[in-house]
Coordinates of C-alpha atoms and ligand atoms in Angstrom, one line a residue:
M1 CA -0.6 -12.1 -25.2
K2 CA -3.2 -14.1 -27.2
N3 CA -6.9 -13.2 -26.8
K4 CA -9.0 -15.7 -25.0
Y5 CA -12.0 -15.2 -27.3
N6 CA -12.2 -15.1 -31.1
A7 CA -14.2 -12.5 -32.9
L8 CA -17.3 -14.6 -33.3
Q9 CA -17.4 -15.4 -29.6
I10 CA -17.0 -11.8 -28.7
L11 CA -19.7 -10.7 -31.2
T12 CA -22.1 -13.3 -29.7
K13 CA -21.4 -12.0 -26.2
V14 CA -21.9 -8.3 -27.3
Y15 CA -25.2 -9.1 -29.0
R16 CA -26.4 -11.1 -26.1
H17 CA -25.6 -8.4 -23.6
T18 CA -26.9 -5.5 -25.8
L19 CA -30.2 -7.2 -26.6
R20 CA -30.6 -8.1 -22.9
A21 CA -29.9 -4.6 -21.7
V22 CA -31.8 -2.6 -24.4
P23 CA -33.9 -4.9 -26.5
F24 CA -36.0 -2.1 -28.3
S25 CA -33.0 0.1 -29.2
G26 CA -31.0 -3.0 -30.2
V27 CA -33.6 -4.1 -32.7
S28 CA -34.4 -0.7 -34.0
G29 CA -30.7 0.0 -34.6
I30 CA -30.4 -3.1 -36.8
L31 CA -33.6 -2.2 -38.7
N32 CA -32.3 1.3 -39.4
Y33 CA -29.1 0.0 -40.9
L34 CA -31.0 -2.5 -43.0
V35 CA -33.0 0.3 -44.6
Q36 CA -29.8 2.4 -45.0
G37 CA -28.1 -0.6 -46.6
L38 CA -30.7 -1.1 -49.3
F39 CA -31.1 2.7 -50.0
P40 CA -28.1 3.3 -52.4
A41 CA -28.9 0.4 -54.8
F42 CA -32.6 1.3 -54.7
T43 CA -32.1 5.0 -55.4
S44 CA -29.5 4.2 -58.1
L45 CA -32.1 2.1 -60.0
V46 CA -34.8 4.8 -59.5
Q47 CA -32.4 7.6 -60.4
A48 CA -31.3 6.0 -63.7
R49 CA -35.0 5.5 -64.8
L50 CA -35.9 9.0 -63.7
F51 CA -33.0 10.6 -65.6
D52 CA -33.7 8.6 -68.7
A53 CA -37.4 9.5 -68.6
A54 CA -36.6 13.2 -68.0
Y55 CA -34.1 13.1 -70.9
S56 CA -36.8 11.5 -73.2
L57 CA -39.3 14.2 -72.0
T58 CA -36.9 16.9 -73.2
Q59 CA -36.7 15.1 -76.6
G60 CA -40.5 15.4 -77.0
V61 CA -41.5 11.8 -75.8
D62 CA -44.5 11.7 -73.4
T63 CA -42.8 10.3 -70.3
L64 CA -44.3 12.7 -67.8
T65 CA -46.2 10.0 -65.8
I66 CA -43.0 8.0 -65.5
V67 CA -41.1 11.1 -64.4
I68 CA -43.7 11.7 -61.7
L69 CA -43.8 8.1 -60.6
Y70 CA -40.0 7.7 -60.3
G71 CA -39.7 11.3 -58.8
S72 CA -42.3 10.4 -56.1
L73 CA -40.5 7.1 -55.4
F74 CA -37.3 8.9 -55.0
V75 CA -38.8 11.4 -52.5
V76 CA -40.6 8.6 -50.6
A77 CA -37.3 6.6 -50.3
Y78 CA -35.5 9.6 -48.8
A79 CA -38.4 10.2 -46.4
V80 CA -38.4 6.6 -45.2
V81 CA -34.6 6.7 -44.6
Y82 CA -34.8 10.0 -42.7
I83 CA -37.7 8.7 -40.5
F84 CA -35.6 5.7 -39.6
Q85 CA -32.5 7.8 -39.1
F86 CA -34.5 10.1 -36.7
I87 CA -35.9 7.2 -34.6
S88 CA -32.6 5.4 -34.4
S89 CA -30.6 8.5 -33.6
I90 CA -32.6 8.6 -30.4
T91 CA -32.6 4.9 -29.6
I92 CA -28.9 4.5 -30.6
N93 CA -27.7 7.3 -28.4
A94 CA -29.9 6.9 -25.4
G95 CA -30.2 3.1 -25.6
I96 CA -27.2 1.4 -27.2
Y97 CA -24.6 4.0 -26.1
E98 CA -25.8 5.5 -22.8
R99 CA -27.9 2.8 -21.2
C100 CA -25.6 0.0 -22.4
T101 CA -22.5 1.9 -21.0
S102 CA -24.1 2.1 -17.6
Y103 CA -25.1 -1.6 -17.9
Y104 CA -21.5 -2.5 -18.7
N105 CA -20.1 -0.4 -15.9
M106 CA -22.6 -2.0 -13.5
K107 CA -21.3 -5.4 -14.6
I108 CA -17.8 -4.3 -13.7
S109 CA -18.9 -3.1 -10.3
E110 CA -20.7 -6.3 -9.6
K111 CA -17.7 -8.3 -10.6
T112 CA -15.4 -6.2 -8.6
A113 CA -17.6 -6.7 -5.6
A114 CA -17.5 -10.5 -6.1
L115 CA -13.7 -10.9 -6.5
P116 CA -11.6 -12.4 -3.7
L117 CA -10.0 -9.5 -1.8
I118 CA -6.6 -10.9 -2.4
S119 CA -7.1 -10.1 -6.2
F120 CA -6.7 -6.4 -5.3
E121 CA -3.1 -7.1 -4.4
D122 CA -2.5 -8.6 -7.9
V123 CA -1.2 -6.0 -10.4
N124 CA -2.4 -8.2 -13.3
V125 CA -6.0 -8.1 -12.0
L126 CA -5.8 -4.3 -11.4
N127 CA -4.5 -3.8 -15.0
L128 CA -7.2 -6.0 -16.4
Q129 CA -9.8 -4.2 -14.4
N130 CA -8.4 -0.9 -15.7
R131 CA -8.7 -2.1 -19.3
A132 CA -12.2 -3.4 -18.8
K133 CA -13.2 0.0 -17.4
D134 CA -11.6 1.7 -20.3
C135 CA -13.5 -0.6 -22.7
A136 CA -16.8 0.3 -21.0
E137 CA -16.1 4.0 -20.6
R138 CA -15.0 4.4 -24.2
E139 CA -18.2 2.7 -25.3
I140 CA -16.2 0.1 -27.2
L141 CA -18.8 -2.7 -26.8
S142 CA -21.6 -0.5 -28.0
Q143 CA -19.4 0.5 -31.0
I144 CA -18.8 -3.2 -31.7
Y145 CA -22.5 -3.7 -31.7
M146 CA -23.2 -0.8 -34.0
S147 CA -20.2 -1.5 -36.3
S148 CA -21.1 -5.2 -36.7
T149 CA -24.6 -4.0 -37.6
V150 CA -23.1 -1.5 -40.0
F151 CA -21.0 -4.4 -41.5
I152 CA -24.1 -6.3 -42.4
T153 CA -25.9 -3.3 -43.9
S154 CA -22.8 -1.9 -45.6
G155 CA -22.3 -5.4 -47.0
I156 CA -25.8 -5.4 -48.4
S157 CA -25.3 -1.9 -49.7
V158 CA -22.0 -2.6 -51.3
I159 CA -23.0 -5.9 -52.9
S160 CA -26.3 -4.6 -54.2
T161 CA -24.7 -1.4 -55.6
I162 CA -21.7 -3.2 -57.1
S163 CA -24.1 -5.6 -58.8
V164 CA -26.0 -2.6 -60.3
L165 CA -22.6 -1.0 -61.4
A166 CA -21.3 -4.3 -62.7
A167 CA -24.4 -4.6 -64.8
Y168 CA -23.5 -1.3 -66.5
N169 CA -19.8 -2.2 -66.9
I170 CA -17.6 -4.7 -65.2
W171 CA -14.6 -2.3 -64.9
F172 CA -16.4 -0.4 -62.2
V173 CA -15.8 -3.3 -59.8
P174 CA -12.0 -3.4 -59.6
I175 CA -11.7 0.4 -59.7
S176 CA -14.1 0.7 -56.7
I177 CA -12.2 -2.0 -54.8
F178 CA -8.8 -0.4 -55.5
S179 CA -9.9 3.0 -54.4
V180 CA -11.0 1.9 -50.9
L181 CA -8.8 -1.0 -50.1
P182 CA -6.0 1.1 -48.5
Y183 CA -8.3 2.2 -45.7
F184 CA -8.6 -1.4 -44.7
I185 CA -4.9 -2.1 -44.6
A186 CA -4.2 1.2 -42.8
R187 CA -6.9 0.6 -40.2
I188 CA -5.8 -2.9 -39.4
L189 CA -2.2 -1.9 -38.9
R190 CA -3.0 1.3 -36.8
G191 CA -5.7 -0.6 -34.9
K192 CA -3.3 -3.2 -33.7
E193 CA -0.6 -0.7 -32.9
F194 CA -3.1 1.5 -31.0
Y195 CA -4.2 -1.5 -28.8
S196 CA -0.6 -2.5 -28.1
L197 CA 0.1 1.1 -27.1
K198 CA -2.9 1.3 -24.8
K199 CA -2.0 -1.9 -23.2
A200 CA 1.6 -0.8 -22.6
Q201 CA 0.2 2.5 -21.2
A202 CA -2.1 0.8 -18.7
K203 CA 0.5 1.2 -15.8
K204 CA 1.1 4.9 -16.7
T205 CA -2.6 5.6 -16.9
R206 CA -3.0 4.0 -13.4
R207 CA -0.2 6.2 -12.1
L208 CA -1.9 9.3 -13.6
D209 CA -5.2 8.4 -11.9
Y210 CA -3.3 7.8 -8.7
L211 CA -1.4 11.1 -8.8
W212 CA -4.6 12.9 -9.7
G213 CA -6.4 11.2 -6.8
L214 CA -3.7 12.6 -4.4
F215 CA -4.9 16.2 -5.3
H216 CA -8.4 15.2 -4.3
N217 CA -7.4 13.6 -1.1
K218 CA -7.8 15.8 1.9
Q219 CA -5.0 14.2 3.9
A220 CA -2.6 14.3 1.0
I221 CA -3.4 17.9 0.2
K222 CA -2.6 19.0 3.7
E223 CA 0.6 17.1 3.8
M224 CA 1.8 18.2 0.4
R225 CA 1.0 21.9 1.3
V226 CA 2.9 21.8 4.6
M227 CA 5.8 19.7 3.4
G228 CA 6.0 21.5 0.1
F229 CA 6.0 18.6 -2.3
G230 CA 2.8 19.5 -4.1
E231 CA 4.8 21.1 -6.9
Y232 CA 6.9 17.9 -7.2
L233 CA 3.8 15.7 -7.5
A234 CA 2.1 18.0 -10.0
Q235 CA 5.3 17.9 -12.1
K236 CA 5.3 14.1 -11.9
W237 CA 1.7 14.1 -13.1
V238 CA 2.5 16.5 -15.9
E239 CA 5.5 14.4 -17.0
T240 CA 3.5 11.2 -17.0
R241 CA 0.6 12.9 -18.8
D242 CA 3.1 14.3 -21.4
E243 CA 4.7 10.9 -21.9
V244 CA 1.2 9.3 -22.5
N245 CA 0.1 12.1 -24.8
E246 CA 3.3 12.1 -26.7
E247 CA 3.0 8.4 -27.5
L248 CA -0.6 8.9 -28.5
W249 CA 0.3 11.9 -30.6
Q250 CA 3.0 10.0 -32.5
Q251 CA 0.4 7.3 -33.1
N252 CA -2.1 9.9 -34.4
I253 CA 0.5 11.4 -36.7
K254 CA 1.1 8.0 -38.3
D255 CA -2.7 7.5 -38.5
G256 CA -3.2 10.9 -40.1
K257 CA -0.5 10.2 -42.7
S258 CA -2.0 6.9 -43.7
M259 CA -5.5 8.4 -43.9
L260 CA -4.2 11.1 -46.2
F261 CA -2.6 8.5 -48.5
C262 CA -5.9 6.6 -48.5
D263 CA -8.0 9.7 -49.3
T264 CA -5.7 10.5 -52.2
L265 CA -6.2 7.0 -53.6
K266 CA -9.9 7.4 -53.1
I267 CA -10.0 10.6 -55.1
I268 CA -8.0 9.0 -57.9
G269 CA -10.4 6.1 -57.9
Y270 CA -13.4 8.4 -58.1
G271 CA -11.8 10.4 -61.0
L272 CA -11.1 7.2 -62.8
S273 CA -14.6 6.0 -62.4
I274 CA -16.0 9.2 -63.9
L275 CA -13.6 8.9 -66.8
L276 CA -14.6 5.4 -67.5
A277 CA -18.3 6.2 -67.3
L278 CA -17.7 9.1 -69.7
L279 CA -15.9 6.8 -72.2
L280 CA -18.9 4.4 -72.0
V281 CA -21.3 7.2 -72.7
V282 CA -19.2 8.5 -75.6
N283 CA -19.0 5.0 -77.1
G284 CA -22.7 4.6 -76.7
H285 CA -22.5 1.7 -74.2
I286 CA -24.6 3.5 -71.6
S287 CA -27.3 6.1 -71.7
I288 CA -26.9 9.6 -70.2
G289 CA -29.3 8.7 -67.4
I290 CA -27.2 5.6 -66.4
F291 CA -24.1 7.8 -66.5
G292 CA -25.6 10.2 -63.9
A293 CA -26.9 7.4 -61.8
C294 CA -23.7 5.4 -61.9
I295 CA -21.6 8.3 -60.8
A296 CA -23.9 8.9 -57.8
A297 CA -23.9 5.1 -57.1
F298 CA -20.2 4.9 -57.4
K299 CA -19.8 7.7 -54.8
S300 CA -22.2 6.2 -52.4
M301 CA -20.7 2.8 -52.8
Q302 CA -17.3 4.2 -52.2
E303 CA -18.6 5.8 -49.0
S304 CA -20.2 2.6 -47.8
T305 CA -17.1 0.6 -48.6
K306 CA -14.9 3.1 -46.8
S307 CA -17.0 3.0 -43.6
F308 CA -17.3 -0.7 -43.9
L309 CA -13.5 -1.2 -44.2
I310 CA -12.7 1.5 -41.6
D311 CA -15.0 -0.2 -39.1
L312 CA -13.5 -3.6 -40.1
G313 CA -10.0 -2.2 -39.7
T314 CA -10.7 -0.9 -36.2
M315 CA -12.2 -4.2 -35.2
P316 CA -9.0 -5.9 -34.0
E317 CA -8.4 -3.1 -31.6
K318 CA -12.0 -3.0 -30.4
M319 CA -12.1 -6.8 -30.2
A320 CA -8.9 -6.9 -28.1
F321 CA -10.5 -4.4 -25.6
A322 CA -13.7 -6.4 -25.6
N323 CA -11.7 -9.5 -25.0
D324 CA -10.2 -7.9 -21.9
Y325 CA -13.6 -6.8 -20.7
F326 CA -15.0 -10.3 -21.0
E327 CA -11.9 -11.8 -19.5
F328 CA -12.4 -9.5 -16.5
L329 CA -16.0 -10.7 -16.1
D330 CA -14.6 -14.3 -16.2
L331 CA -12.3 -13.9 -13.3
T332 CA -12.9 -16.4 -10.6
E333 CA -15.1 -15.0 -7.9
D334 CA -14.5 -15.3 -4.2
H335 CA -15.0 -18.8 -3.0
N336 CA -17.7 -18.9 -0.4
G337 CA -18.1 -22.1 1.6
I338 CA -21.5 -23.6 2.3
K339 CA -21.1 -24.3 6.0
S340 CA -23.0 -21.8 8.2
I341 CA -21.7 -21.3 11.7
D342 CA -23.5 -20.0 14.8
G343 CA -20.6 -18.5 16.6
I344 CA -16.9 -19.3 17.2
K345 CA -17.4 -21.5 20.2
D346 CA -13.9 -22.8 21.0
C347 CA -10.9 -21.6 19.1
I348 CA -9.3 -20.3 15.9
S349 CA -6.4 -22.3 14.7
L350 CA -3.7 -22.0 12.1
S351 CA -1.6 -25.0 11.2
N352 CA 1.6 -24.5 9.3
V353 CA 0.2 -21.5 7.4
S354 CA 2.4 -19.8 4.8
F355 CA 1.3 -16.9 2.7
A356 CA 2.8 -15.1 -0.3
Y357 CA 1.2 -12.1 -2.0
P358 CA 0.3 -12.5 -5.7
N359 CA 3.3 -11.9 -8.0
S360 CA 5.7 -12.1 -5.0
D361 CA 8.3 -14.8 -4.5
D362 CA 8.8 -14.0 -0.8
Y363 CA 6.6 -15.4 1.8
A364 CA 5.0 -12.8 4.1
L365 CA 4.1 -15.6 6.5
K366 CA 6.1 -18.8 6.9
N367 CA 4.9 -21.9 8.7
V368 CA 2.7 -20.1 11.3
S369 CA 1.0 -22.4 13.7
L370 CA -1.2 -20.9 16.4
T371 CA -4.3 -21.5 18.4
I372 CA -6.4 -18.6 19.8
H373 CA -8.8 -19.7 22.5
K374 CA -12.2 -18.1 23.0
G375 CA -12.1 -15.0 25.2
E376 CA -8.3 -14.7 24.9
K377 CA -6.8 -11.2 24.5
I378 CA -3.8 -11.6 22.3
V379 CA -1.3 -8.9 21.3
V380 CA 0.6 -9.6 18.1
L381 CA 3.8 -7.7 18.4
G382 CA 6.6 -7.1 15.9
V383 CA 8.5 -4.4 14.0
N384 CA 7.1 -3.1 10.7
G385 CA 7.0 -5.6 7.9
S386 CA 7.2 -8.6 10.3
G387 CA 3.9 -10.0 9.0
K388 CA 1.4 -8.8 11.7
T389 CA -1.2 -7.3 9.3
T390 CA -0.9 -10.3 7.0
L391 CA -1.6 -12.6 9.9
S392 CA -4.6 -10.6 10.9
K393 CA -6.0 -10.9 7.3
I394 CA -5.5 -14.6 7.4
I395 CA -7.3 -14.8 10.8
L396 CA -10.1 -12.7 9.4
G397 CA -10.5 -15.1 6.4
I398 CA -9.8 -12.2 4.0
Y399 CA -6.8 -13.9 2.4
P400 CA -6.7 -17.7 2.0
P401 CA -3.4 -19.4 3.2
S402 CA -1.1 -20.3 0.3
Q403 CA -0.1 -23.4 2.3
G404 CA -1.4 -24.9 5.5
E405 CA -4.8 -24.7 7.2
M406 CA -6.9 -22.2 8.9
R407 CA -9.9 -23.3 11.0
Y408 CA -12.6 -21.9 13.0
D409 CA -13.7 -24.5 15.6
N410 CA -12.2 -27.2 13.5
I411 CA -14.0 -26.2 10.4
L412 CA -11.7 -25.2 7.5
S413 CA -12.1 -21.5 6.7
S414 CA -12.6 -22.3 3.0
D415 CA -15.7 -24.4 3.9
I416 CA -17.4 -21.7 5.9
D417 CA -20.0 -19.3 4.5
K418 CA -18.3 -16.0 4.9
N419 CA -21.5 -14.1 5.5
S420 CA -22.3 -16.3 8.5
L421 CA -18.6 -16.0 9.7
Y422 CA -18.6 -12.2 9.5
T423 CA -21.7 -12.0 11.7
Y424 CA -19.4 -12.9 14.5
I425 CA -16.3 -10.9 13.6
S426 CA -15.5 -7.2 13.9
V427 CA -12.5 -5.3 12.7
I428 CA -10.9 -2.0 13.4
P429 CA -8.4 -1.6 10.5
Q430 CA -5.2 0.4 10.4
N431 CA -6.5 2.6 7.7
F432 CA -10.0 3.0 9.0
V433 CA -12.4 5.3 7.1
S434 CA -13.7 8.6 8.6
Y435 CA -17.2 8.5 7.1
S436 CA -18.7 11.8 6.1
L437 CA -22.0 10.7 7.6
T438 CA -23.8 11.5 10.8
L439 CA -22.3 10.7 14.2
R440 CA -25.1 8.0 14.6
E441 CA -24.1 6.4 11.3
N442 CA -20.4 6.6 12.1
I443 CA -21.0 4.4 15.1
A444 CA -23.9 2.2 14.2
I445 CA -23.1 1.5 10.6
S446 CA -21.4 -1.7 11.8
D447 CA -24.6 -3.0 13.2
L448 CA -27.5 -1.5 11.4
R449 CA -30.1 -3.3 13.5
H450 CA -29.3 -0.8 16.2
L451 CA -29.1 2.3 14.1
Q452 CA -32.0 4.0 15.9
D453 CA -31.0 2.8 19.4
D454 CA -29.9 6.1 20.9
S455 CA -29.0 4.8 24.3
L456 CA -26.8 2.0 22.9
I457 CA -25.0 4.5 20.7
K458 CA -24.5 6.9 23.6
H459 CA -23.3 4.1 25.8
S460 CA -20.8 3.2 23.1
L461 CA -19.6 6.8 22.9
A462 CA -19.2 7.0 26.7
S463 CA -17.3 3.7 26.9
T464 CA -14.7 4.8 24.4
G465 CA -14.1 8.1 26.1
L466 CA -16.2 10.2 23.8
Q467 CA -18.7 11.5 26.4
S468 CA -18.0 15.1 25.5
L469 CA -18.2 14.6 21.7
L470 CA -22.0 14.4 21.7
S471 CA -22.4 17.9 23.4
Q472 CA -19.6 19.2 21.1
V473 CA -21.3 18.2 17.9
G474 CA -24.9 18.8 19.1
S475 CA -26.7 15.6 18.4
L476 CA -26.3 12.1 17.1
D477 CA -27.8 13.2 13.8
E478 CA -25.2 15.9 13.2
Q479 CA -23.2 15.5 10.0
L480 CA -19.5 14.8 10.6
G481 CA -16.7 15.7 8.2
P482 CA -16.2 18.9 6.3
E483 CA -17.2 17.5 2.8
F484 CA -20.9 18.2 3.4
G485 CA -20.5 21.1 5.8
G486 CA -20.3 18.8 8.9
K487 CA -18.2 19.1 12.0
E488 CA -14.5 18.1 11.6
L489 CA -13.1 16.1 14.5
S490 CA -9.6 15.6 15.7
G491 CA -7.5 12.6 14.6
G492 CA -7.8 11.1 18.0
Q493 CA -11.6 11.6 18.0
W494 CA -11.9 9.8 14.7
Q495 CA -9.7 7.0 16.0
K496 CA -12.0 6.6 19.0
I497 CA -15.0 6.6 16.7
A498 CA -13.4 3.8 14.7
I499 CA -12.9 1.8 17.9
A500 CA -16.5 2.6 19.0
R501 CA -17.8 1.4 15.7
G502 CA -15.8 -1.8 15.9
L503 CA -17.0 -2.5 19.4
F504 CA -20.6 -1.5 18.6
K505 CA -21.0 -4.6 16.4
T506 CA -22.1 -7.6 18.4
S507 CA -19.2 -9.8 17.7
E508 CA -17.3 -12.7 19.3
L509 CA -13.9 -11.9 17.7
I510 CA -12.5 -8.4 17.3
I511 CA -9.3 -7.5 15.5
L512 CA -7.7 -4.2 16.1
D513 CA -4.9 -3.4 13.6
E514 CA -3.0 -0.5 15.1
P515 CA -5.6 2.2 14.4
T516 CA -4.0 4.2 17.3
S517 CA -0.4 3.9 16.1
A518 CA -0.3 7.5 15.2
L519 CA -1.0 8.5 18.8
D520 CA 1.6 9.0 21.4
P521 CA 2.5 5.7 23.2
V522 CA 0.9 6.7 26.6
L523 CA -2.4 7.8 25.1
E524 CA -2.4 4.8 22.8
T525 CA -2.0 2.5 25.8
E526 CA -4.8 4.3 27.6
I527 CA -7.2 3.9 24.7
L528 CA -6.2 0.2 24.3
R529 CA -6.6 -0.4 28.0
Q530 CA -10.2 0.8 27.7
F531 CA -10.6 -1.3 24.6
I532 CA -9.6 -4.4 26.5
E533 CA -11.9 -3.6 29.3
I534 CA -14.9 -3.2 26.9
A535 CA -14.0 -6.2 24.9
K536 CA -13.7 -8.4 28.0
N537 CA -16.3 -10.9 26.8
K538 CA -14.8 -11.1 23.3
T539 CA -11.8 -12.8 21.8
A540 CA -9.5 -9.9 20.9
V541 CA -6.5 -9.8 18.7
I542 CA -4.6 -6.5 18.9
I543 CA -1.8 -5.8 16.4
S544 CA 0.9 -3.5 17.6
H545 CA 4.5 -2.6 17.2
R546 CA 4.6 -1.2 20.7
V547 CA 4.8 -3.1 24.0
G548 CA 2.6 -0.7 26.1
L549 CA -0.3 -3.1 26.3
C550 CA 1.5 -6.3 26.6
K551 CA 1.3 -6.7 30.4
L552 CA -2.5 -6.8 30.0
A553 CA -2.6 -9.5 27.3
D554 CA -3.2 -13.1 28.0
R555 CA -0.6 -14.0 25.5
I556 CA 1.9 -12.1 23.3
I557 CA 2.8 -13.4 19.9
V558 CA 6.1 -11.9 18.7
M559 CA 6.5 -11.9 14.9
K560 CA 9.8 -11.6 13.1
D561 CA 10.4 -12.0 9.3
G562 CA 7.0 -13.6 8.8
Q563 CA 7.4 -16.2 11.6
I564 CA 6.3 -16.5 15.1
C565 CA 9.5 -16.2 17.1
E566 CA 8.1 -16.2 20.7
I567 CA 4.8 -16.8 22.4
G568 CA 3.9 -16.2 26.0
T569 CA 2.9 -13.8 28.7
H570 CA 4.8 -10.6 29.4
Y571 CA 6.5 -12.3 32.4
D572 CA 7.3 -15.5 30.5
L573 CA 8.9 -13.5 27.6
I574 CA 10.8 -11.0 29.7
E575 CA 12.5 -13.8 31.4
K576 CA 13.8 -15.0 28.1
D577 CA 16.6 -13.1 26.5
G578 CA 14.8 -12.8 23.1
E579 CA 13.1 -10.5 20.7
Y580 CA 10.4 -9.4 23.2
R581 CA 12.8 -8.5 25.9
R582 CA 14.8 -6.5 23.3
L583 CA 11.7 -4.6 22.1
Y584 CA 10.5 -4.1 25.7
I585 CA 13.8 -2.6 26.8
S586 CA 14.0 -0.3 23.7
Q587 CA 10.5 1.1 24.4
E588 CA 10.4 1.0 28.2
Q589 CA 11.2 4.7 28.7
W590 CA 7.9 5.7 26.8
Y591 CA 5.8 4.1 29.6
R592 CA 7.6 5.4 32.7
Ligands
ADP1 P1 3.4 -5.6 9.4 O1 1.9 -5.6 9.6 O2 4.1 -6.3 10.5 O3 4.0 -4.2 9.2 P2 2.8 -6.8 6.8 O4 2.0 -8.0 7.2 O5 2.1 -5.6 6.4 O6 3.7 -6.4 8.1 O7 3.8 -7.2 5.7 C1 4.6 -8.4 5.8 C2 5.4 -8.5 4.5 O8 4.6 -8.6 3.4 C3 6.3 -7.3 4.3 O9 7.6 -7.8 3.8 C4 5.6 -6.5 3.2 O10 6.5 -5.9 2.3 C5 4.9 -7.6 2.4 N1 3.6 -7.1 1.9 C6 2.6 -6.5 2.5 N2 1.6 -6.2 1.7 C7 2.0 -6.6 0.5 C8 1.4 -6.6 -0.8 N3 0.2 -6.1 -1.0 N4 2.1 -7.2 -1.9 C9 3.3 -7.7 -1.7 N5 3.9 -7.8 -0.5 C10 3.3 -7.2 0.6

């Protein structure tokens, strides 16, 4: 896949972000490398004069002042370089690497928070996010900043030193270039391969993270212990890790071999340069001082060229990661309409709504038309996979319809400011979270204005059948969940807490997506009966695959294969010889 940005565009972005995040460190890093860049050529000139003056001194010529002058200059140059190195080692590590990395991570978090929720169902977005995280965590953007700074300074260093060497003898130029060029070629080839490998490994890396996460998930650990599949998952993790490592290992072997080849060429080049310089001394073309200085300069130039070319060679790989990072930051953010609403006054309506998940050809909802009137209690019924949860996400405005229209009181959902909409909506999801927070927070987190309202929280507990919970845990400020040494509750108690939390929020519409499906049917019906009682002034949509509550609903919507196949009251639908009657008869014995 072609990169969206070219190298110059990426460099501009990296510089802009770095200088914005850490201006002092950014500038001092550049200054340090400028000084380092000029150092070899400067010392080479000083060294040649120093050696010649010292040689003359040994021949009885009075060059002591010159020796002292150039000797002092030599020491001062080293001191200046070391002072700059010292300052920049702090600013580079703490600023350009650590602070920038947290800045880049923060940008990923901000972007993730701003993405449309449907993006998280898109495997391409998840992979791009993964590579962007990889880019930030491996400090690639900071490396690009530093490498590009090194380019400039290595460039200065190489050009100035080659000019000095060329002035002694022109043959030094091709030999220097020949000895370091292989690094460049090797790096470019390996860099591209490494990036392609990392890209191809993105899915495996995500699987590794996922499997690793299971071993840190309380529920999963319990299940794998009892059901005895921990070993199987661990083995799966090991196999995936080995596959990833083996591919990286093969890549590193290739890399190592080419580096060995390059190092051999470099040594040959260095030996040739000494030989050439010796010939020039023997033939009287250069002095003994220049001979010494030129060998030192050749070595330092070779080092600069090597690091310059190695950095340049790794650039395509780094640029490709950086491209992914900036592409992730470019993803379209959640569209938020501008119309503020002050409640859902009349109805919620769907007109010919169809919906397909990203990267899926099948429609999870097909041509759904439905009007939910204010205050209605609706049960959405259907077997697993019939489209109930997808419908609830469309009603909540979390997913935009792929086709058709969704309106709240005749206003298109895409036109509405979601923050104003969510003031009036509450949800109790299927996979609700059991927060390791206090009992108070577990209830009132849905409406923080009443976080300190003890009587309201207690009322909420009582009305969801949790009267005894308060005396069981001690107080509202008691920590729940074992993570921080709090009290662990039963599954049923957590479910009731989730319902209490959903009901605690002052809302006009409440959606309950089977949080009680794990309970036995009679207990579930009992809890839902209480729910309907408490939610009597609200519009409620209850998703279920069980018929227990249907007699209490104003209307039942029966879903099948992503479509509404029946709508009506229990008595209407039982009369018909359709899907509802079939479901009812198959479950009837649970409720006798
Ligand atoms: P229900 O709530 O009735 O069990 P869902 O609304 O969860 O059904 O699913 C409806 C259909 O959409 C199913 O065929 C399911 O496989 C598919 N589906 C659900 N979630 C996704 C997803 N994230 N990506 C692709 N398809 C999905």
